[in-house]
mmCIF file of C-alpha atoms in Angstrom:
data_model
loop_
_atom_site.group_PDB
_atom_site.id
_atom_site.type_symbol
_atom_site.label_atom_id
_atom_site.label_comp_id
_atom_site.label_asym_id
_atom_site.label_seq_id
_atom_site.Cartn_x
_atom_site.Cartn_y
_atom_site.Cartn_z
ATOM 1 C CA MET A 1 -16.072 -47.599 15.732
ATOM 2 C CA TRP A 2 -15.969 -45.033 18.321
ATOM 3 C CA LEU A 3 -12.275 -44.462 17.505
ATOM 4 C CA PHE A 4 -13.171 -43.798 13.989
ATOM 5 C CA LEU A 5 -15.807 -41.128 15.091
ATOM 6 C CA LYS A 6 -13.223 -39.456 17.470
ATOM 7 C CA SER A 7 -10.552 -39.457 14.750
ATOM 8 C CA LEU A 8 -13.262 -37.870 12.288
ATOM 9 C CA LEU A 9 -14.217 -35.260 14.963
ATOM 10 C CA ALA A 10 -10.851 -34.435 15.961
ATOM 11 C CA LYS A 11 -9.946 -34.030 11.919
ATOM 12 C CA TRP A 12 -13.006 -31.509 11.642
ATOM 13 C CA ALA A 13 -11.971 -29.564 14.677
ATOM 14 C CA ILE A 14 -8.663 -29.152 13.596
ATOM 15 C CA LEU A 15 -9.611 -28.093 9.787
ATOM 16 C CA LYS A 16 -12.145 -25.780 11.380
ATOM 17 C CA LEU A 17 -9.219 -24.197 13.099
ATOM 18 C CA VAL A 18 -7.173 -23.979 10.559
ATOM 19 C CA LEU A 19 -9.733 -22.121 8.516
ATOM 20 C CA LYS A 20 -10.291 -19.948 11.203
ATOM 21 C CA ALA A 21 -6.782 -18.965 11.234
ATOM 22 C CA PHE A 22 -6.909 -18.215 7.647
ATOM 23 C CA GLY A 23 -10.299 -16.579 7.761
ATOM 24 C CA SER A 24 -8.887 -13.985 10.395
ATOM 25 C CA LEU A 25 -5.930 -13.071 8.061
ATOM 26 C CA GLY A 26 -8.865 -12.022 5.625
ATOM 27 C CA TRP A 27 -8.308 -8.334 6.536
ATOM 28 C CA LEU A 28 -4.245 -8.491 5.316
ATOM 29 C CA LEU A 29 -5.716 -9.099 1.716
ATOM 30 C CA PRO A 30 -6.584 -5.071 1.194
ATOM 31 C CA ILE A 31 -3.290 -4.332 2.124
ATOM 32 C CA ALA A 32 -1.731 -6.875 -0.007
ATOM 33 C CA PHE A 33 -3.259 -5.916 -2.873
ATOM 34 C CA VAL A 34 -2.010 -2.036 -2.294
ATOM 35 C CA LEU A 35 1.144 -3.019 -1.614
ATOM 36 C CA LYS A 36 1.397 -4.785 -5.040
ATOM 37 C CA ALA A 37 -0.169 -2.151 -6.703
ATOM 38 C CA LEU A 38 2.400 0.470 -5.276
ATOM 39 C CA GLY A 39 5.313 -1.971 -5.379
ATOM 40 C CA LEU A 40 5.413 -2.913 -8.973
ATOM 41 C CA PRO A 41 5.417 0.630 -10.186
ATOM 42 C CA PHE A 42 8.270 1.201 -7.619
ATOM 43 C CA LEU A 43 10.167 -1.156 -8.975
ATOM 44 C CA LEU A 44 9.562 -0.624 -12.700
ATOM 45 C CA LEU A 45 10.513 2.984 -11.964
ATOM 46 C CA LEU A 46 14.017 1.673 -10.154
ATOM 47 C CA ALA A 47 14.802 -0.704 -13.275
ATOM 48 C CA VAL A 48 14.059 2.331 -15.706
ATOM 49 C CA ILE A 49 16.418 4.137 -13.434
ATOM 50 C CA ALA A 50 19.068 1.626 -12.619
ATOM 51 C CA LEU A 51 19.672 -0.569 -16.026
ATOM 52 C CA PRO A 52 20.879 2.343 -18.205
ATOM 53 C CA VAL A 53 23.277 3.305 -15.411
ATOM 54 C CA ILE A 54 24.346 0.011 -14.917
ATOM 55 C CA LEU A 55 25.206 -0.579 -18.850
ATOM 56 C CA VAL A 56 27.083 2.729 -19.132
ATOM 57 C CA LEU A 57 29.432 1.121 -16.216
ATOM 58 C CA ALA A 58 29.754 -1.995 -17.786
ATOM 59 C CA VAL A 59 30.423 -0.364 -21.034
ATOM 60 C CA LEU A 60 33.302 1.915 -19.507
ATOM 61 C CA GLY A 61 35.052 -1.408 -18.437
ATOM 62 C CA LEU A 62 34.748 -0.924 -14.518
ATOM 63 C CA PRO A 63 34.793 -4.205 -12.526
ATOM 64 C CA ILE A 64 31.610 -6.011 -12.125
ATOM 65 C CA LEU A 65 31.726 -5.690 -8.097
ATOM 66 C CA LEU A 66 31.948 -1.824 -8.445
ATOM 67 C CA ILE A 67 29.351 -1.845 -10.973
ATOM 68 C CA VAL A 68 27.097 -3.878 -8.540
ATOM 69 C CA LEU A 69 27.960 -1.504 -5.658
ATOM 70 C CA LEU A 70 27.583 1.488 -7.595
ATOM 71 C CA GLY A 71 24.386 0.328 -8.975
ATOM 72 C CA GLY A 72 22.784 -0.847 -5.698
ATOM 73 C CA PHE A 73 23.902 2.572 -4.228
ATOM 74 C CA LEU A 74 21.651 4.444 -6.852
ATOM 75 C CA VAL A 75 18.807 1.793 -6.401
ATOM 76 C CA THR A 76 19.017 2.669 -2.555
ATOM 77 C CA VAL A 77 19.337 6.372 -2.875
ATOM 78 C CA THR A 78 16.318 6.091 -5.645
ATOM 79 C CA MET A 79 14.046 3.963 -3.344
ATOM 80 C CA TRP A 80 14.858 6.434 -0.509
ATOM 81 C CA ILE A 81 13.546 9.359 -2.496
ATOM 82 C CA VAL A 82 10.402 7.643 -3.370
ATOM 83 C CA SER A 83 9.772 6.376 -0.091
ATOM 84 C CA PHE A 84 10.305 10.170 1.367
ATOM 85 C CA GLY A 85 7.954 11.070 -1.305
ATOM 86 C CA VAL A 86 5.226 8.651 -0.029
ATOM 87 C CA VAL A 87 5.715 9.566 3.459
ATOM 88 C CA ALA A 88 5.104 13.386 2.327
ATOM 89 C CA LEU A 89 2.111 12.619 0.564
ATOM 90 C CA LYS A 90 0.979 10.343 3.497
ATOM 91 C CA LEU A 91 1.303 13.653 5.659
ATOM 92 C CA ALA A 92 -0.227 16.231 3.374
ATOM 93 C CA ILE A 93 -3.101 14.571 2.062
ATOM 94 C CA PRO A 94 -4.873 14.394 5.227
ATOM 95 C CA ILE A 95 -4.028 17.937 6.196
ATOM 96 C CA LEU A 96 -5.378 19.066 2.664
ATOM 97 C CA LEU A 97 -8.373 17.223 3.205
ATOM 98 C CA ILE A 98 -8.865 18.722 6.660
ATOM 99 C CA TYR A 99 -8.077 21.927 4.890
ATOM 100 C CA TRP A 100 -10.481 21.835 2.210
ATOM 101 C CA VAL A 101 -13.403 20.818 4.585
ATOM 102 C CA VAL A 102 -12.982 23.140 6.918
ATOM 103 C CA LYS A 103 -12.803 26.118 3.956
ATOM 104 C CA TRP A 104 -16.015 24.348 2.462
ATOM 105 C CA MET A 105 -17.780 24.668 5.792
ATOM 106 C CA MET A 106 -16.598 28.282 6.327
ATOM 107 C CA SER A 107 -17.819 29.484 2.957
ATOM 108 C CA SER A 108 -20.823 27.477 2.366
ATOM 109 C CA ARG A 109 -23.755 30.369 3.335
ATOM 110 C CA PRO A 110 -26.446 29.345 6.482
ATOM 111 C CA ALA A 111 -29.647 28.377 5.297
ATOM 112 C CA SER A 112 -31.138 31.662 7.196
ATOM 113 C CA ASP A 113 -29.121 33.855 4.576
ATOM 114 C CA SER A 114 -30.442 32.560 1.643
ATOM 115 C CA PRO A 115 -33.190 34.693 -0.393
ATOM 116 C CA PRO A 116 -36.548 33.376 0.086
ATOM 117 C CA ALA A 117 -38.062 31.344 -2.794
ATOM 118 C CA THR A 118 -40.675 32.955 -4.612
ATOM 119 C CA ASP A 119 -43.432 31.034 -6.870
ATOM 120 C CA ALA A 120 -43.288 32.250 -10.568
ATOM 121 C CA GLY A 121 -46.069 30.380 -11.222
#
């Protein structure tokens, strides 16, 4: 009987440990959703750009290896350009936000400069 209870407690402890391990990975879910939301449009962009080029190369009668190499090169260059744009946005957006907040804070008038409120009633 003791052996049975020990095995149940051990299984329960292991299950609890595994659930804690998966629970600690819960912070990765939002990152996964963002990557999914950004990654699928990138793949669609690459497919839209690469497919016509590969079809034209195939119609011209180039060897399959050359088509695959050239298509891979074009996809690589396109992905490099897109990733460069994402890096530029990651740098530009915080700078623009800081600039707009500082500009907003400088342009707003202090409360003491506001005209006095009059009671028209």
